[in-house]
Each structure stands twice: as C-alpha cells, then as structure tokens.
mmCIF file of C-alpha atoms in Angstrom:
data_model
loop_
_atom_site.group_PDB
_atom_site.id
_atom_site.type_symbol
_atom_site.label_atom_id
_atom_site.label_comp_id
_atom_site.label_asym_id
_atom_site.label_seq_id
_atom_site.Cartn_x
_atom_site.Cartn_y
_atom_site.Cartn_z
ATOM 1 C CA MET R 1 2.447 -18.234 -14.742
ATOM 2 C CA LYS R 2 5.353 -20.266 -16.127
ATOM 3 C CA ASN R 3 8.356 -18.114 -15.211
ATOM 4 C CA TYR R 4 7.164 -17.469 -11.672
ATOM 5 C CA SER R 5 6.577 -21.171 -11.029
ATOM 6 C CA LEU R 6 10.059 -22.001 -12.243
ATOM 7 C CA PHE R 7 11.516 -19.333 -9.999
ATOM 8 C CA LEU R 8 9.759 -20.712 -6.936
ATOM 9 C CA ALA R 9 10.941 -24.215 -7.752
ATOM 10 C CA PHE R 10 14.563 -23.408 -8.458
ATOM 11 C CA ALA R 11 15.305 -20.262 -6.433
ATOM 12 C CA ILE R 12 18.807 -19.989 -4.987
ATOM 13 C CA PRO R 13 19.133 -21.073 -1.359
ATOM 14 C CA PHE R 14 18.722 -17.800 0.492
ATOM 15 C CA PHE R 15 15.438 -17.208 -1.311
ATOM 16 C CA VAL R 16 14.319 -20.780 -0.639
ATOM 17 C CA SER R 17 14.708 -20.015 3.049
ATOM 18 C CA CYS R 18 12.878 -16.688 2.830
ATOM 19 C CA THR R 19 10.348 -17.883 5.415
ATOM 20 C CA PRO R 20 12.601 -18.228 8.452
ATOM 21 C CA VAL R 21 12.523 -20.923 11.083
ATOM 22 C CA LEU R 22 10.911 -19.070 13.962
ATOM 23 C CA ASP R 23 12.747 -21.035 16.660
ATOM 24 C CA GLU R 24 16.012 -19.655 15.281
ATOM 25 C CA ASP R 25 14.754 -16.113 14.857
ATOM 26 C CA PRO R 26 15.215 -13.885 17.922
ATOM 27 C CA TYR R 27 13.184 -11.007 16.450
ATOM 28 C CA GLN R 28 10.429 -9.764 18.752
ATOM 29 C CA PRO R 29 7.363 -8.648 16.796
ATOM 30 C CA ALA R 30 5.798 -5.256 17.372
ATOM 31 C CA ALA R 31 2.597 -5.300 19.388
ATOM 32 C CA VAL R 32 -0.734 -5.099 17.601
ATOM 33 C CA GLY R 33 -1.871 -1.471 17.628
ATOM 34 C CA SER R 34 1.622 -0.043 18.050
ATOM 35 C CA TYR R 35 3.170 2.352 15.535
ATOM 36 C CA ALA R 36 3.636 0.769 12.107
ATOM 37 C CA TYR R 37 7.024 1.301 10.484
ATOM 38 C CA GLY R 38 6.063 -0.179 7.166
ATOM 39 C CA ALA R 39 6.655 -0.724 3.491
ATOM 40 C CA ASP R 40 4.537 -1.691 0.549
ATOM 41 C CA CYS R 41 6.941 -4.135 -1.099
ATOM 42 C CA SER R 42 4.460 -5.826 -3.435
ATOM 43 C CA TRP R 43 6.958 -5.912 -6.305
ATOM 44 C CA ILE R 44 9.485 -7.978 -4.357
ATOM 45 C CA THR R 45 8.660 -11.412 -5.785
ATOM 46 C CA GLU R 46 8.684 -10.034 -9.330
ATOM 47 C CA GLU R 47 12.079 -8.459 -8.697
ATOM 48 C CA GLU R 48 13.431 -11.720 -7.336
ATOM 49 C CA ALA R 49 12.173 -13.552 -10.430
ATOM 50 C CA ASP R 50 14.165 -11.016 -12.482
ATOM 51 C CA GLY R 51 17.308 -11.827 -10.487
ATOM 52 C CA VAL R 52 17.355 -8.648 -8.379
ATOM 53 C CA LEU R 53 19.368 -9.093 -5.157
ATOM 54 C CA PHE R 54 19.378 -7.101 -1.921
ATOM 55 C CA TYR R 55 22.479 -6.589 0.213
ATOM 56 C CA ASP R 56 23.457 -5.813 3.784
ATOM 57 C CA SER R 57 26.017 -3.180 4.753
ATOM 58 C CA VAL R 58 28.993 -5.444 3.953
ATOM 59 C CA GLY R 59 27.622 -6.538 0.589
ATOM 60 C CA THR R 60 26.238 -9.952 1.532
ATOM 61 C CA PRO R 61 23.024 -10.915 -0.282
ATOM 62 C CA GLN R 62 19.986 -10.997 2.009
ATOM 63 C CA GLU R 63 16.318 -11.803 1.600
ATOM 64 C CA GLY R 64 14.660 -8.431 1.053
ATOM 65 C CA MET R 65 11.945 -8.459 3.705
ATOM 66 C CA ARG R 66 14.323 -9.674 6.388
ATOM 67 C CA LEU R 67 16.847 -7.018 5.364
ATOM 68 C CA MET R 68 14.235 -4.270 5.687
ATOM 69 C CA ARG R 69 13.039 -5.703 8.984
ATOM 70 C CA ASP R 70 16.609 -5.540 10.260
ATOM 71 C CA HIS R 71 16.601 -1.817 9.408
ATOM 72 C CA GLY R 72 13.470 -1.108 11.458
ATOM 73 C CA MET R 73 10.501 -2.173 9.348
ATOM 74 C CA ASN R 74 7.837 -3.959 11.406
ATOM 75 C CA SER R 75 4.926 -4.090 8.928
ATOM 76 C CA VAL R 76 4.310 -4.997 5.282
ATOM 77 C CA ARG R 77 1.582 -3.799 2.917
ATOM 78 C CA LEU R 78 0.614 -6.013 -0.037
ATOM 79 C CA ARG R 79 -1.648 -5.047 -2.936
ATOM 80 C CA VAL R 80 -4.168 -7.446 -4.453
ATOM 81 C CA TRP R 81 -5.303 -7.362 -8.069
ATOM 82 C CA VAL R 82 -8.179 -9.494 -9.301
ATOM 83 C CA ASN R 83 -6.574 -10.977 -12.442
ATOM 84 C CA HIS R 84 -3.616 -9.024 -13.788
ATOM 85 C CA LYS R 85 -2.319 -10.277 -17.149
ATOM 86 C CA THR R 86 1.090 -11.247 -15.739
ATOM 87 C CA GLY R 87 -0.200 -13.013 -12.628
ATOM 88 C CA TRP R 88 1.694 -10.797 -10.185
ATOM 89 C CA CYS R 89 -0.212 -9.495 -7.156
ATOM 90 C CA ASN R 90 -2.980 -12.054 -7.603
ATOM 91 C CA LYS R 91 -4.159 -14.231 -4.720
ATOM 92 C CA GLU R 92 -1.385 -16.798 -5.135
ATOM 93 C CA ASP R 93 1.405 -14.217 -5.292
ATOM 94 C CA VAL R 94 -0.006 -12.352 -2.290
ATOM 95 C CA LEU R 95 -0.065 -15.605 -0.310
ATOM 96 C CA VAL R 96 3.643 -16.149 -1.000
ATOM 97 C CA LYS R 97 4.535 -12.689 0.276
ATOM 98 C CA ALA R 98 2.115 -12.682 3.204
ATOM 99 C CA LYS R 99 3.352 -16.046 4.462
ATOM 100 C CA ARG R 100 6.911 -14.795 4.217
ATOM 101 C CA ALA R 101 6.048 -11.651 6.169
ATOM 102 C CA ALA R 102 4.231 -13.628 8.850
ATOM 103 C CA GLY R 103 7.155 -16.027 9.108
ATOM 104 C CA LEU R 104 9.376 -13.023 9.761
ATOM 105 C CA LYS R 105 6.935 -11.907 12.497
ATOM 106 C CA LEU R 106 5.985 -8.811 10.529
ATOM 107 C CA ARG R 107 2.516 -7.301 10.717
ATOM 108 C CA VAL R 108 0.494 -7.424 7.488
ATOM 109 C CA MET R 109 -1.752 -4.988 5.643
ATOM 110 C CA ILE R 110 -3.743 -6.229 2.647
ATOM 111 C CA ASP R 111 -4.612 -3.607 0.017
ATOM 112 C CA PHE R 112 -7.517 -4.552 -2.268
ATOM 113 C CA HIS R 113 -7.503 -2.549 -5.514
ATOM 114 C CA TYR R 114 -10.664 -4.215 -6.915
ATOM 115 C CA SER R 115 -9.105 -3.956 -10.347
ATOM 116 C CA ASP R 116 -6.830 -6.000 -12.602
ATOM 117 C CA TYR R 117 -4.096 -3.347 -12.350
ATOM 118 C CA PHE R 118 -3.165 -0.243 -10.397
ATOM 119 C CA ALA R 119 -6.150 1.700 -9.072
ATOM 120 C CA ASP R 120 -5.674 5.396 -8.313
ATOM 121 C CA PRO R 121 -7.557 8.701 -8.810
ATOM 122 C CA SER R 122 -6.931 8.628 -12.577
ATOM 123 C CA ARG R 123 -8.245 5.088 -13.090
ATOM 124 C CA GLN R 124 -10.398 2.678 -11.173
ATOM 125 C CA THR R 125 -10.940 0.151 -13.918
ATOM 126 C CA THR R 126 -13.476 -2.580 -13.252
ATOM 127 C CA PRO R 127 -11.874 -6.037 -13.589
ATOM 128 C CA GLU R 128 -12.378 -7.561 -17.024
ATOM 129 C CA ALA R 129 -14.315 -10.475 -15.558
ATOM 130 C CA TRP R 130 -16.734 -8.057 -13.876
ATOM 131 C CA LYS R 131 -17.106 -5.447 -16.617
ATOM 132 C CA ASP R 132 -20.705 -6.291 -17.545
ATOM 133 C CA TYR R 133 -21.969 -6.775 -13.988
ATOM 134 C CA THR R 134 -24.967 -4.971 -12.595
ATOM 135 C CA MET R 135 -24.641 -3.082 -9.321
ATOM 136 C CA ASP R 136 -25.950 -6.077 -7.375
ATOM 137 C CA GLU R 137 -23.502 -8.384 -9.142
ATOM 138 C CA LEU R 138 -20.612 -6.002 -8.385
ATOM 139 C CA LEU R 139 -21.533 -5.944 -4.719
ATOM 140 C CA GLN R 140 -21.456 -9.737 -4.663
ATOM 141 C CA ALA R 141 -18.164 -9.831 -6.621
ATOM 142 C CA VAL R 142 -16.477 -7.451 -4.158
ATOM 143 C CA ALA R 143 -17.689 -9.538 -1.227
ATOM 144 C CA ASP R 144 -16.682 -12.832 -2.849
ATOM 145 C CA HIS R 145 -13.233 -11.654 -3.967
ATOM 146 C CA THR R 146 -12.488 -10.132 -0.558
ATOM 147 C CA THR R 147 -13.675 -13.270 1.224
ATOM 148 C CA GLU R 148 -11.741 -15.607 -1.079
ATOM 149 C CA VAL R 149 -8.401 -13.849 -0.604
ATOM 150 C CA LEU R 150 -8.791 -13.356 3.140
ATOM 151 C CA THR R 151 -9.962 -16.926 3.684
ATOM 152 C CA ALA R 152 -6.898 -18.195 1.810
ATOM 153 C CA LEU R 153 -4.710 -16.094 4.118
ATOM 154 C CA LYS R 154 -6.528 -17.393 7.172
ATOM 155 C CA GLU R 155 -6.048 -20.993 6.056
ATOM 156 C CA GLU R 156 -2.312 -20.315 5.786
ATOM 157 C CA GLY R 157 -2.206 -18.891 9.310
ATOM 158 C CA VAL R 158 -1.814 -15.241 8.261
ATOM 159 C CA THR R 159 -3.910 -12.688 10.175
ATOM 160 C CA PRO R 160 -3.833 -9.190 8.651
ATOM 161 C CA GLU R 161 -3.873 -6.376 11.185
ATOM 162 C CA TRP R 162 -5.207 -3.937 8.575
ATOM 163 C CA ILE R 163 -7.195 -4.318 5.344
ATOM 164 C CA GLN R 164 -7.683 -1.582 2.740
ATOM 165 C CA VAL R 165 -10.940 -1.652 0.779
ATOM 166 C CA GLY R 166 -9.950 0.205 -2.362
ATOM 167 C CA ASN R 167 -6.801 2.105 -3.269
ATOM 168 C CA GLU R 168 -6.701 5.910 -3.565
ATOM 169 C CA THR R 169 -10.458 6.043 -4.079
ATOM 170 C CA ARG R 170 -10.878 9.827 -4.223
ATOM 171 C CA ASN R 171 -13.071 9.390 -7.305
ATOM 172 C CA GLY R 172 -14.688 6.169 -6.205
ATOM 173 C CA MET R 173 -13.874 2.720 -7.569
ATOM 174 C CA LEU R 174 -15.129 0.150 -10.072
ATOM 175 C CA TRP R 175 -15.858 2.722 -12.758
ATOM 176 C CA PRO R 176 -18.317 3.651 -14.095
ATOM 177 C CA THR R 177 -20.701 2.157 -11.511
ATOM 178 C CA GLY R 178 -18.818 3.420 -8.469
ATOM 179 C CA GLN R 179 -17.416 6.624 -9.997
ATOM 180 C CA LEU R 180 -18.147 9.754 -7.986
ATOM 181 C CA TRP R 181 -17.881 12.572 -10.506
ATOM 182 C CA ASP R 182 -16.727 13.664 -13.938
ATOM 183 C CA SER R 183 -16.031 17.051 -15.534
ATOM 184 C CA ASN R 184 -19.708 17.959 -15.139
ATOM 185 C CA GLY R 185 -19.819 17.324 -11.397
ATOM 186 C CA ASP R 186 -21.140 14.563 -9.147
ATOM 187 C CA LEU R 187 -22.598 11.585 -10.984
ATOM 188 C CA PRO R 188 -26.117 10.309 -10.199
ATOM 189 C CA ASN R 189 -25.926 7.605 -7.526
ATOM 190 C CA GLY R 190 -22.133 7.851 -7.509
ATOM 191 C CA TRP R 191 -21.711 8.335 -3.775
ATOM 192 C CA ARG R 192 -24.422 5.834 -2.936
ATOM 193 C CA ASN R 193 -22.854 3.185 -5.171
ATOM 194 C CA TYR R 194 -19.307 3.833 -3.979
ATOM 195 C CA ALA R 195 -20.309 3.690 -0.318
ATOM 196 C CA ALA R 196 -22.239 0.453 -0.904
ATOM 197 C CA LEU R 197 -19.321 -1.164 -2.736
ATOM 198 C CA THR R 198 -16.951 -0.154 0.038
ATOM 199 C CA THR R 199 -19.348 -1.504 2.637
ATOM 200 C CA ALA R 200 -19.512 -4.830 0.773
ATOM 201 C CA GLY R 201 -15.753 -5.069 1.157
ATOM 202 C CA TYR R 202 -15.832 -3.875 4.763
ATOM 203 C CA ASP R 203 -18.439 -6.448 5.790
ATOM 204 C CA ALA R 204 -16.541 -9.261 4.055
ATOM 205 C CA CYS R 205 -13.364 -8.276 5.903
ATOM 206 C CA LYS R 206 -15.138 -8.377 9.242
ATOM 207 C CA THR R 207 -16.718 -11.743 8.470
ATOM 208 C CA VAL R 208 -13.317 -13.395 7.956
ATOM 209 C CA PHE R 209 -11.257 -11.262 10.355
ATOM 210 C CA PRO R 210 -13.563 -9.521 12.863
ATOM 211 C CA ASP R 211 -10.683 -7.748 14.608
ATOM 212 C CA ALA R 212 -9.020 -6.388 11.459
ATOM 213 C CA ILE R 213 -8.846 -2.609 11.073
ATOM 214 C CA VAL R 214 -10.519 -1.687 7.784
ATOM 215 C CA ILE R 215 -9.053 1.326 5.997
ATOM 216 C CA VAL R 216 -10.468 3.653 3.356
ATOM 217 C CA HIS R 217 -7.543 5.201 1.486
ATOM 218 C CA ILE R 218 -7.272 8.349 -0.647
ATOM 219 C CA ASP R 219 -4.416 10.361 -2.096
ATOM 220 C CA ASN R 220 -3.063 13.844 -1.306
ATOM 221 C CA ALA R 221 -2.657 14.036 2.445
ATOM 222 C CA TYR R 222 -1.833 17.738 2.003
ATOM 223 C CA GLU R 223 -5.387 18.588 0.942
ATOM 224 C CA ASN R 224 -8.396 19.104 3.183
ATOM 225 C CA ASN R 225 -10.116 15.738 2.834
ATOM 226 C CA ASN R 226 -12.859 16.031 5.446
ATOM 227 C CA TRP R 227 -15.498 16.524 2.757
ATOM 228 C CA PHE R 228 -14.714 13.105 1.253
ATOM 229 C CA PHE R 229 -15.162 11.119 4.440
ATOM 230 C CA ARG R 230 -18.161 13.249 5.418
ATOM 231 C CA LYS R 231 -19.939 12.412 2.162
ATOM 232 C CA MET R 232 -18.985 8.796 2.468
ATOM 233 C CA LYS R 233 -20.480 8.497 5.937
ATOM 234 C CA GLN R 234 -23.590 10.390 4.836
ATOM 235 C CA ASN R 235 -24.092 7.670 2.223
ATOM 236 C CA GLY R 236 -23.623 4.772 4.622
ATOM 237 C CA GLY R 237 -19.922 4.098 4.062
ATOM 238 C CA LYS R 238 -17.936 2.449 6.863
ATOM 239 C CA PHE R 239 -14.275 2.588 7.880
ATOM 240 C CA ASP R 240 -12.198 2.029 11.009
ATOM 241 C CA MET R 241 -9.143 4.025 9.931
ATOM 242 C CA ILE R 242 -8.315 6.724 7.384
ATOM 243 C CA GLY R 243 -5.408 5.987 5.041
ATOM 244 C CA LEU R 244 -3.585 8.687 3.081
ATOM 245 C CA SER R 245 -0.877 8.933 0.424
ATOM 246 C CA HIS R 246 1.863 11.532 0.840
ATOM 247 C CA TYR R 247 4.555 12.310 -1.761
ATOM 248 C CA PRO R 248 6.019 15.611 -0.528
ATOM 249 C CA MET R 249 8.946 15.872 -2.950
ATOM 250 C CA MET R 250 6.797 15.696 -6.088
ATOM 251 C CA THR R 251 6.557 19.473 -6.348
ATOM 252 C CA GLU R 252 5.374 19.314 -9.977
ATOM 253 C CA TRP R 253 2.223 17.638 -8.671
ATOM 254 C CA THR R 254 1.564 20.137 -5.902
ATOM 255 C CA GLY R 255 3.147 23.412 -6.980
ATOM 256 C CA LYS R 256 4.468 23.744 -3.429
ATOM 257 C CA THR R 257 7.725 23.100 -1.587
ATOM 258 C CA TRP R 258 8.070 19.871 0.364
ATOM 259 C CA GLN R 259 8.115 21.927 3.572
ATOM 260 C CA GLU R 260 4.736 23.433 2.689
ATOM 261 C CA VAL R 261 3.339 20.041 1.698
ATOM 262 C CA ASN R 262 4.466 18.467 4.975
ATOM 263 C CA GLN R 263 2.922 21.291 6.990
ATOM 264 C CA LEU R 264 -0.354 21.088 5.088
ATOM 265 C CA ALA R 265 -0.493 17.308 5.471
ATOM 266 C CA ALA R 266 -0.008 17.588 9.224
ATOM 267 C CA GLN R 267 -2.700 20.271 9.505
ATOM 268 C CA ASN R 268 -5.177 18.250 7.475
ATOM 269 C CA ILE R 269 -4.472 15.040 9.396
ATOM 270 C CA GLN R 270 -5.426 16.986 12.517
ATOM 271 C CA LEU R 271 -8.636 18.204 10.873
ATOM 272 C CA LEU R 272 -9.590 14.656 9.912
ATOM 273 C CA TYR R 273 -9.077 13.383 13.420
ATOM 274 C CA ASN R 274 -10.929 16.323 14.990
ATOM 275 C CA GLU R 275 -14.044 15.517 12.953
ATOM 276 C CA PHE R 276 -14.011 11.722 12.655
ATOM 277 C CA LYS R 277 -12.171 10.683 15.829
ATOM 278 C CA CYS R 278 -10.638 7.638 14.176
ATOM 279 C CA PRO R 279 -6.984 6.609 13.775
ATOM 280 C CA ILE R 280 -5.051 7.790 10.733
ATOM 281 C CA MET R 281 -2.152 6.267 8.844
ATOM 282 C CA VAL R 282 0.000 7.294 5.888
ATOM 283 C CA THR R 283 -0.208 4.067 3.920
ATOM 284 C CA GLU R 284 1.992 5.438 1.129
ATOM 285 C CA ILE R 285 4.940 7.804 1.287
ATOM 286 C CA GLY R 286 7.766 8.276 -1.170
ATOM 287 C CA THR R 287 10.805 10.496 -1.646
ATOM 288 C CA LEU R 288 13.049 11.003 -4.653
ATOM 289 C CA SER R 289 15.829 8.426 -4.756
ATOM 290 C CA ASN R 290 18.261 10.752 -6.564
ATOM 291 C CA LYS R 291 18.066 13.330 -3.741
ATOM 292 C CA GLU R 292 18.896 11.172 -0.745
ATOM 293 C CA ALA R 293 20.204 13.913 1.560
ATOM 294 C CA GLU R 294 17.113 16.039 0.957
ATOM 295 C CA ALA R 295 14.867 12.978 1.330
ATOM 296 C CA VAL R 296 16.260 12.417 4.832
ATOM 297 C CA LYS R 297 15.244 15.983 5.761
ATOM 298 C CA VAL R 298 11.771 15.467 4.266
ATOM 299 C CA ILE R 299 11.190 12.294 6.291
ATOM 300 C CA GLU R 300 12.571 13.730 9.533
ATOM 301 C CA ASP R 301 10.513 16.896 9.116
ATOM 302 C CA PHE R 302 7.275 15.000 8.502
ATOM 303 C CA ARG R 303 7.803 12.590 11.363
ATOM 304 C CA GLY R 304 8.558 15.527 13.645
ATOM 305 C CA LEU R 305 5.163 16.996 12.777
ATOM 306 C CA VAL R 306 2.955 13.901 13.145
ATOM 307 C CA ASP R 307 4.623 11.393 15.473
ATOM 308 C CA LYS R 308 3.471 13.316 18.549
ATOM 309 C CA TRP R 309 -0.182 12.383 17.992
ATOM 310 C CA ASP R 310 -1.351 9.057 19.391
ATOM 311 C CA TYR R 311 -4.005 8.784 16.658
ATOM 312 C CA MET R 312 -1.260 8.732 14.013
ATOM 313 C CA LYS R 313 -0.665 4.999 13.682
ATOM 314 C CA GLY R 314 2.140 4.593 11.184
ATOM 315 C CA ILE R 315 3.778 5.258 7.821
ATOM 316 C CA PHE R 316 4.392 2.835 4.948
ATOM 317 C CA TYR R 317 7.038 3.588 2.317
ATOM 318 C CA TRP R 318 5.826 2.665 -1.167
ATOM 319 C CA GLU R 319 8.123 0.112 -2.842
ATOM 320 C CA PRO R 320 11.402 1.147 -1.165
ATOM 321 C CA GLN R 321 13.299 -1.898 -2.463
ATOM 322 C CA ILE R 322 13.497 -0.552 -6.037
ATOM 323 C CA TYR R 323 16.960 0.492 -7.222
ATOM 324 C CA ASN R 324 19.058 0.905 -10.392
ATOM 325 C CA ASN R 325 16.024 1.675 -12.547
ATOM 326 C CA TRP R 326 14.362 -1.717 -12.176
ATOM 327 C CA LYS R 327 10.870 -1.870 -13.588
ATOM 328 C CA PRO R 328 8.415 -4.648 -14.488
ATOM 329 C CA LYS R 329 8.959 -6.116 -17.937
ATOM 330 C CA GLU R 330 5.492 -5.013 -19.040
ATOM 331 C CA TYR R 331 6.511 -1.369 -18.538
ATOM 332 C CA ALA R 332 8.681 -1.630 -21.642
ATOM 333 C CA THR R 333 5.569 -2.144 -23.773
ATOM 334 C CA ASP R 334 3.269 0.051 -21.684
ATOM 335 C CA GLY R 335 5.584 3.057 -22.011
ATOM 336 C CA TRP R 336 6.127 3.469 -18.260
ATOM 337 C CA GLY R 337 9.473 4.527 -16.842
ATOM 338 C CA ALA R 338 11.168 3.130 -13.766
ATOM 339 C CA TYR R 339 9.860 4.144 -10.355
ATOM 340 C CA GLU R 340 11.856 7.169 -9.150
ATOM 341 C CA MET R 341 11.225 6.941 -5.424
ATOM 342 C CA GLY R 342 12.850 3.682 -4.421
ATOM 343 C CA ALA R 343 14.789 3.949 -1.158
ATOM 344 C CA PHE R 344 17.641 1.505 -1.771
ATOM 345 C CA ASN R 345 20.989 2.808 -2.998
ATOM 346 C CA SER R 346 22.752 1.707 -6.184
ATOM 347 C CA LYS R 347 24.390 -1.150 -4.258
ATOM 348 C CA GLY R 348 21.022 -2.635 -3.330
ATOM 349 C CA GLN R 349 21.112 -1.482 0.304
ATOM 350 C CA PRO R 350 18.530 0.565 2.272
ATOM 351 C CA ASN R 351 19.378 4.268 2.012
ATOM 352 C CA GLU R 352 19.502 6.870 4.761
ATOM 353 C CA ALA R 353 15.984 8.204 4.104
ATOM 354 C CA LEU R 354 14.545 4.751 4.717
ATOM 355 C CA LYS R 355 16.535 4.403 7.924
ATOM 356 C CA ALA R 356 15.166 7.791 9.051
ATOM 357 C CA LEU R 357 11.610 6.670 8.342
ATOM 358 C CA TRP R 358 12.000 3.474 10.364
ATOM 359 C CA LYS R 359 14.036 4.860 13.249
ATOM 360 C CA HIS R 360 12.175 3.841 16.409
#
C-alpha cells in the first residue's frame, strides 16, 4: 500500500515516536482482569495518513492513543480484515497499532471479522479469497488466518488479553455457509456450521494464546439475547466472554428513548449472566457527537446501571477519535457518510462524554 508506506517512512516526529520509550513513561498499566476502559480506534493509522491531528487541552498536538490513555483509556480494540482493498486493518496495519498500544502499556483486544470489510448483522461476506471454499476449507482458513495474525503479534511481543471471533454475528458469519437464517427461518445446518466456524477460531486463539479470553460478540444489548448463546452452546460453540454492542442514542434503530434502551440493556445483561455465568463486556458503545451534553447523561446513566456488577468487565467506545466529519477516502465512492458518533470535539480533543466513560 504505497501511501501508507510513505506515511510510515516520513511521518512527522511526534508520530515517529508513537511507541514510547517505556523507561521514560511513568504510566502504570491496569491489571489483567480489571475493568476495561477502552476504545476501538482501528481507524487511527488511516486518519494519521490523511493528516488528521489530535490535541491536548492547550492545543498541543499529541499522538492519539497516548492522548486517550491520558484521559482514562486503559485498553484498545483493533479489528482485523482478511484482505481489504485499501490495505487498512490487515495483519500489517494491525501490528503497527497493536505494537503502539503495547508500548503505551495498554491492554489489547483483537477483533477478527473474518471478512474483507466490515462484518455486522446485515453482512457477513466471505473473504474473496475464500469464496469458493467448502465447509472443511473454511474451517481451515479460519484457523490459519487466526493463527497467522496472532502468531505475528506474539513474535512482536504483543499479548492480547481478549480476542473476538467474529463481529456482531447475530446472523452467523462467512455467508452463506455460516449464515443462521433468512426470511424463511433457520437455514439447514446454519447453527451447526456457525458454531463449528467459531470453534475453529476459538481453538486457534487458545493454541497461540492459551490465557486469552475469547469473546463471541453480537449487536443490540437491549434485546434478550439468551436464545442466541443457548443455541450456540447447543451446537457445540465455545466462548469465554459475551460481547455486546450498545448504541442507546440511535432511537431510529430502536424506537425507544435512550433511557429505555439503557434500562433494557442492563436487564438483559443480567439475564445473560444468570444463565451462562460468564463475564460480559460492551465491546462497542457510541453516542451522538452533536449532542454532547445529552451523551454525557447517556454514558453516566448506563455506567450507573452496570458498573455495580463484578461480571461486567468493561466498555469500549467505537472509534471515538473521529471528528470534523472525517471519513475514509473510499466512503466517497461507496456512498457512505461520515461517522456521527465520534467523541472528540471540533478542536480534535476528547469530549466530555468520553471523559465520563473513562472516569475511574
């Protein structure tokens, strides 16, 4: 990827030093297993390549991860695509970000999408290189891809505390083989295939990092999701932790107020724990950037509901470092707008909602 390579070679000094010298860094890392105050900041290298800068309270440019760490973040989540057309979020890009996070003494979560682009409930597109694979070949591809990325991290001295196998997999992954249902109902072998594919990823994670916590992640924390994990276990699926997405201010998605969505999410997190007795984490949360004062209330309300439970292990804001309508260049041709839930203000500084989320 030509532009990215040039950026890495000729970045301005404070980006060159984005992996700090640990002897000069007084930061004390959070203990493994403690509450994760996190962010998925997977876009950060792409932003930097576009010339986006991040600033402290007096307007001095700062490296973005360090800036967020200084505002309370102790963990970073990084997505992995198999072979996206632009090269972002592939193995090499993830290594750059993961090494930076580890150098800053931040805990790391790796989020495998098992796709060439975003995977979510509306699309779980099989990577182009795998599109004609049989079920057995897909199982091997999941294991090999997972092993390759994690081994590369291990060789660079990065030890993820958590690993997601799939992203928002409410309707399975690696469609059509691992799809769970369509408009006519459950698909033949859908649950069996999905559980087997997830297990292939789980086992690969444990082979490289036996102590890593492996997460299965779905959307809509406000819904009763016990049925999903029940069916998964019935079909042989494995997980150490449940991961959920929670976007309480997107009322057009839910038809409910953010207060109702927060309450429902808390109730359904309790139901999940009561049945499965495993830790739970919100691995994605977002609030509207143009309603900062209300976003603070949303975050404080949700934390007040869930922080009291010792099985609730953390919250990761999704791409907080977006501001002033930045978006990837490809969005201009794909017809996508800018992300509306960044949590930096127009001056490139963390906003008050983000500070409320990471207040220890």
